[in-house]
Amino acid sequence: MISSTMHNFPSCILFLLLTLTANLFLPSLSEKCNPDDKKALLQIKNEFGNPTKLSSWDPTTDCCNGTWSGVSCDTDTQTFRVNNLDLFDLDLPQPVSIPPSITNLPFLFYLSLTNIPNLVGAIPPSISSLTKLQYLYFSQNNLTGVIPNTLSQIKSLITLDFSYNKLTGPLPDSLSSLPNLGGITFDGNQLSGSIPESYGSFPDSFTSLTLSRNSLSGAIPASLAKLNLSFVDLSRNSLVGDASVLFGSNKNTQKILLARNSLAFDIGKVGLSANLNSLDLRNNKIYGTLPEGLTGLKFLHNFNVSYNSLCGQIPQGGNLRRFDAYCYAHNKCLCGSPLPACKT
């Protein structure tokens, strides 16, 4: 009932007052954020210990209005479901695990939790319930435990990056069943065991294999010869044997980084990709003579074959002229510029 005093207001002012009063009690009419998504985000904030960097996650505001740090919603389909969660440098007040409530955001296609020193514990197998995920980044944290095999259930995955954590155990052999996977980056962990034979069955979309700075051992599977990798980094492990399967003149390889292993194969017999711009083979047991094809690599800007068992004349010309003696040092019997001349 409108009081008698309100009858004295002009009708236009009365209408305005009634409208403003109604809007105070009906904020949801203009809010685009799905209430389930908003609830999940506020639970995540709580599970993180309410870090100051998430102070923009204000329950009285719309989580899809662009002010919630690291949160984006699907505006293309007008469903406004939270599909992107990108959190980094969070000042967590104490060590916590990956918030369980993340799995209550079923429309996520991009999930990144990076450079959060107080993010600890295991990667939860339940992450596989996020069946729309395409990009998953858990890098530069302090996560422990194994990489869960359940990741192979997320058939939409394109990129996996768990680099620079404290993950242990083997490489999951089931990852090769992911039909859209483009690359895995697991550098800087404590992963052990061998590279699975199944990794030769990655799809054609798979172009990046980076596993450096781990404790991987054994031989590189011959099946990897079937891959056409643009970027491969297996450096600083304990791998042995033949790595020639990673080379090929018919491939599009740009970077091959194999330094600090115990690999042994004849470098003179490998084919070289015309796109090769980085080749680091130092500190292995590689033998043979350097292939003449190195002088024809137009994009080569990083090259090091020191501390191996190479012999013979160093090819002359092309981009090889930019590399000094350090890049060839400590081999069995390499000779020629920039090293001392070969003995006749």
XYZ file of C-alpha atoms in Angstrom:
344
model
C 0.000 0.000 0.000
C 1.307 3.474 -0.896
C 1.207 5.860 2.078
C -0.808 9.068 1.940
C 2.394 11.115 2.021
C 3.490 9.554 -1.270
C 0.345 10.879 -2.957
C 1.916 14.317 -2.667
C 4.847 13.327 -4.962
C 4.598 14.050 -8.677
C 3.788 10.854 -10.544
C 7.123 10.773 -12.437
C 9.144 10.910 -9.186
C 6.926 8.266 -7.612
C 7.497 5.939 -10.570
C 11.263 6.432 -10.322
C 11.288 5.632 -6.611
C 9.248 2.467 -7.126
C 11.554 1.331 -9.962
C 14.728 1.874 -7.960
C 13.242 0.099 -4.944
C 12.216 -2.888 -7.068
C 15.665 -3.173 -8.633
C 17.270 -3.427 -5.217
C 15.417 -6.684 -4.656
C 15.712 -8.071 -8.199
C 19.414 -7.914 -9.131
C 19.285 -11.278 -10.876
C 17.090 -9.912 -13.654
C 20.080 -8.121 -15.197
C 22.825 -10.593 -14.193
C 24.254 -12.744 -16.982
C 26.370 -15.028 -14.807
C 24.890 -18.476 -14.366
C 24.057 -18.908 -10.646
C 25.667 -22.358 -10.512
C 28.882 -20.982 -12.026
C 28.878 -18.062 -9.630
C 28.411 -20.382 -6.681
C 31.312 -22.551 -7.880
C 33.604 -19.534 -8.316
C 32.854 -18.274 -4.811
C 33.562 -21.757 -3.464
C 36.886 -21.767 -5.342
C 37.752 -18.393 -3.817
C 36.978 -19.772 -0.366
C 38.958 -22.977 -0.976
C 41.935 -20.838 -2.029
C 41.723 -19.035 1.319
C 40.253 -15.801 -0.081
C 43.477 -14.398 -1.606
C 43.566 -10.642 -2.102
C 44.017 -11.039 -5.865
C 40.493 -12.469 -5.991
C 38.935 -9.546 -4.121
C 37.251 -8.594 -7.411
C 35.134 -11.738 -7.067
C 32.384 -9.789 -5.360
C 29.187 -11.820 -4.756
C 27.090 -8.679 -5.284
C 28.381 -8.255 -8.869
C 27.980 -10.152 -12.124
C 30.814 -12.663 -12.708
C 30.405 -12.165 -16.467
C 30.766 -8.383 -16.469
C 34.544 -8.503 -17.033
C 35.563 -7.323 -13.559
C 36.187 -10.731 -11.972
C 39.935 -11.298 -12.292
C 40.781 -14.260 -14.538
C 37.154 -15.097 -15.356
C 35.605 -15.038 -18.825
C 32.180 -16.172 -19.999
C 30.843 -17.503 -23.291
C 29.420 -14.489 -25.106
C 29.410 -16.121 -28.547
C 26.500 -18.432 -27.824
C 24.907 -15.991 -25.371
C 24.788 -18.747 -22.735
C 27.191 -16.748 -20.551
C 28.599 -19.884 -18.934
C 32.075 -19.493 -17.420
C 34.415 -21.020 -20.005
C 37.791 -19.489 -19.140
C 39.565 -19.492 -15.773
C 43.073 -18.035 -15.895
C 44.645 -17.532 -12.456
C 48.319 -16.766 -11.806
C 50.551 -15.252 -9.121
C 47.898 -15.866 -6.467
C 48.985 -14.843 -2.989
C 47.596 -17.890 -1.220
C 47.773 -17.387 2.560
C 48.760 -21.025 3.108
C 49.468 -24.181 1.057
C 46.320 -25.567 -0.547
C 45.447 -28.177 -3.154
C 43.680 -27.570 -6.457
C 40.170 -26.497 -5.388
C 37.657 -29.349 -5.812
C 34.974 -26.857 -6.862
C 36.770 -26.279 -10.172
C 35.018 -29.405 -11.404
C 31.717 -27.563 -10.857
C 32.460 -25.371 -13.869
C 31.420 -27.851 -16.596
C 31.773 -25.414 -19.525
C 35.465 -24.611 -19.014
C 37.516 -24.959 -22.184
C 40.548 -23.061 -20.824
C 41.917 -23.665 -17.314
C 45.207 -22.205 -16.138
C 46.656 -22.152 -12.617
C 50.244 -20.929 -12.960
C 53.058 -19.542 -10.838
C 51.310 -20.205 -7.516
C 54.019 -21.446 -5.090
C 51.497 -22.406 -2.403
C 49.511 -24.616 -4.787
C 50.437 -28.116 -3.614
C 49.087 -31.662 -3.603
C 48.116 -33.912 -6.485
C 46.340 -33.241 -9.767
C 42.870 -34.615 -8.940
C 41.677 -37.422 -11.234
C 38.248 -35.763 -11.055
C 39.553 -33.084 -13.427
C 38.509 -35.513 -16.163
C 34.881 -34.520 -15.497
C 35.609 -31.235 -17.314
C 34.854 -32.812 -20.672
C 34.982 -29.555 -22.659
C 38.553 -28.659 -21.684
C 40.884 -27.870 -24.572
C 43.736 -26.100 -22.784
C 45.006 -27.172 -19.366
C 47.925 -25.351 -17.736
C 49.156 -26.230 -14.235
C 52.710 -24.859 -14.451
C 55.226 -23.329 -12.033
C 53.500 -24.515 -8.881
C 54.467 -27.142 -6.304
C 52.144 -29.955 -7.338
C 53.176 -33.487 -6.397
C 52.038 -37.027 -7.171
C 51.505 -38.646 -10.552
C 49.952 -37.383 -13.764
C 46.514 -39.036 -13.709
C 45.634 -41.489 -16.469
C 42.080 -40.163 -16.342
C 43.178 -37.189 -18.458
C 42.729 -39.432 -21.479
C 38.975 -39.169 -20.891
C 38.986 -35.476 -21.881
C 38.808 -36.069 -25.624
C 38.751 -32.346 -26.430
C 42.234 -31.656 -24.990
C 44.643 -29.799 -27.274
C 47.389 -28.677 -24.868
C 48.683 -30.070 -21.577
C 51.287 -28.088 -19.625
C 52.339 -29.309 -16.175
C 55.874 -27.903 -16.350
C 57.964 -26.986 -13.315
C 56.204 -28.742 -10.493
C 57.300 -31.748 -8.407
C 55.354 -34.440 -10.222
C 56.658 -37.994 -9.976
C 55.953 -41.393 -11.477
C 55.693 -42.460 -15.110
C 54.400 -40.739 -18.199
C 50.767 -41.829 -18.731
C 50.745 -44.093 -21.791
C 47.048 -43.377 -22.410
C 47.629 -39.765 -23.506
C 48.254 -40.895 -27.076
C 44.547 -41.812 -27.349
C 43.549 -38.132 -27.230
C 42.356 -37.399 -30.782
C 43.040 -33.636 -30.838
C 46.187 -33.333 -28.728
C 48.738 -30.893 -30.111
C 51.448 -31.090 -27.462
C 52.520 -31.945 -23.933
C 54.890 -29.896 -21.773
C 56.069 -31.680 -18.642
C 59.503 -30.078 -18.214
C 61.055 -29.540 -14.816
C 59.463 -32.313 -12.775
C 60.693 -35.591 -11.283
C 59.063 -37.941 -13.776
C 60.738 -41.308 -14.148
C 60.607 -44.445 -16.267
C 60.709 -44.647 -20.041
C 58.892 -42.809 -22.796
C 55.910 -45.029 -23.662
C 55.940 -46.861 -26.991
C 52.361 -45.644 -27.437
C 53.629 -42.069 -27.887
C 54.379 -42.949 -31.478
C 50.599 -43.108 -31.983
C 49.843 -39.480 -31.196
C 47.502 -37.907 -33.779
C 48.755 -35.885 -36.754
C 47.922 -32.715 -34.805
C 50.639 -33.555 -32.254
C 53.703 -31.369 -32.894
C 55.325 -30.598 -29.533
C 56.942 -33.040 -27.074
C 58.824 -31.333 -24.243
C 59.962 -33.489 -21.339
C 63.235 -31.866 -20.303
C 64.684 -31.757 -16.781
C 63.174 -34.983 -15.491
C 64.542 -38.414 -14.563
C 63.385 -40.284 -17.643
C 65.480 -43.288 -18.643
C 65.688 -46.026 -21.240
C 65.678 -45.778 -25.007
C 63.632 -43.432 -27.167
C 60.916 -45.631 -28.720
C 61.381 -46.377 -32.421
C 57.675 -45.620 -32.826
C 58.426 -41.896 -32.449
C 59.762 -41.966 -36.014
C 56.114 -41.724 -37.120
C 55.713 -38.306 -35.499
C 56.255 -35.043 -37.346
C 57.321 -32.883 -34.425
C 57.996 -29.166 -34.728
C 59.513 -28.988 -31.267
C 61.091 -31.774 -29.232
C 62.982 -31.218 -25.974
C 64.216 -34.296 -24.109
C 67.278 -32.635 -22.611
C 68.567 -33.246 -19.073
C 67.266 -36.765 -18.565
C 68.986 -40.165 -18.495
C 67.938 -41.397 -21.933
C 70.164 -43.821 -23.828
C 70.598 -45.239 -27.304
C 69.315 -44.085 -30.667
C 67.671 -40.692 -31.129
C 67.869 -40.695 -34.919
C 64.130 -41.459 -35.050
C 63.502 -37.802 -34.180
C 65.234 -36.585 -37.335
C 64.120 -36.654 -40.959
C 64.506 -34.533 -44.083
C 60.795 -34.951 -44.792
C 59.740 -33.515 -41.420
C 58.898 -29.974 -40.324
C 61.094 -30.064 -37.245
C 62.304 -26.680 -35.994
C 63.916 -27.542 -32.648
C 65.645 -30.709 -31.431
C 67.048 -30.356 -27.914
C 68.664 -33.510 -26.524
C 71.494 -32.185 -24.351
C 72.742 -33.974 -21.238
C 71.621 -37.545 -21.804
C 73.569 -40.673 -22.770
C 72.322 -40.934 -26.340
C 74.531 -42.759 -28.854
C 73.902 -42.804 -32.628
C 75.620 -41.881 -35.890
C 74.779 -38.233 -36.539
C 76.155 -38.522 -40.068
C 73.286 -40.756 -41.127
C 70.351 -38.580 -40.082
C 68.204 -36.469 -42.385
C 67.768 -32.823 -41.479
C 64.581 -30.808 -41.702
C 64.978 -27.701 -43.866
C 63.177 -25.747 -41.107
C 65.608 -26.707 -38.354
C 66.634 -23.632 -36.358
C 67.860 -25.126 -33.098
C 69.964 -28.270 -32.578
C 71.474 -28.923 -29.150
C 73.132 -32.330 -28.762
C 75.854 -31.528 -26.222
C 76.911 -33.929 -23.464
C 75.931 -37.233 -25.062
C 77.783 -40.116 -26.709
C 76.918 -39.253 -30.300
C 79.446 -40.356 -32.916
C 80.136 -40.160 -36.650
C 80.821 -37.118 -38.816
C 78.680 -34.013 -38.964
C 76.360 -34.066 -41.995
C 77.171 -31.661 -44.834
C 73.477 -30.735 -44.897
C 74.034 -28.525 -41.839
C 75.486 -25.804 -44.092
C 72.197 -25.572 -46.008
C 70.024 -24.829 -42.992
C 68.894 -21.235 -43.594
C 67.277 -20.755 -40.182
C 69.860 -22.350 -37.889
C 70.642 -19.975 -34.996
C 71.291 -22.337 -32.069
C 73.760 -25.198 -32.469
C 75.898 -27.169 -30.034
C 77.463 -30.621 -30.412
C 80.158 -30.334 -27.725
C 81.074 -33.194 -25.373
C 80.347 -36.084 -27.731
C 82.416 -38.589 -29.727
C 82.275 -36.889 -33.126
C 85.087 -37.073 -35.678
C 86.101 -35.646 -39.027
C 85.996 -32.325 -40.813
C 83.499 -29.715 -39.642
C 81.341 -28.688 -42.636
C 82.148 -25.153 -43.783
C 79.804 -22.367 -44.825
C 76.219 -21.309 -44.344
C 74.998 -20.476 -40.862
C 77.610 -22.787 -39.343
C 80.062 -19.888 -39.667
C 78.377 -18.100 -36.756
C 79.253 -20.801 -34.182
C 82.546 -20.706 -32.310
C 84.849 -23.439 -31.031
C 82.816 -23.824 -27.828
C 79.960 -25.372 -29.843
C 82.270 -28.172 -31.073
C 84.593 -28.635 -28.087
C 85.454 -31.912 -26.349
C 84.785 -34.366 -29.142
C 86.856 -37.363 -30.143
C 88.477 -36.012 -33.296
C 86.508 -33.131 -34.820
C 88.729 -30.776 -36.784
C 88.628 -27.773 -39.076
C 87.504 -24.210 -38.473
C 86.739 -23.039 -35.820
C 88.775 -25.916 -34.315
C 92.371 -26.637 -35.318
C 92.908 -27.777 -38.898
C 92.578 -31.445 -39.729
C 95.813 -33.406 -39.930
C 96.695 -34.640 -43.376
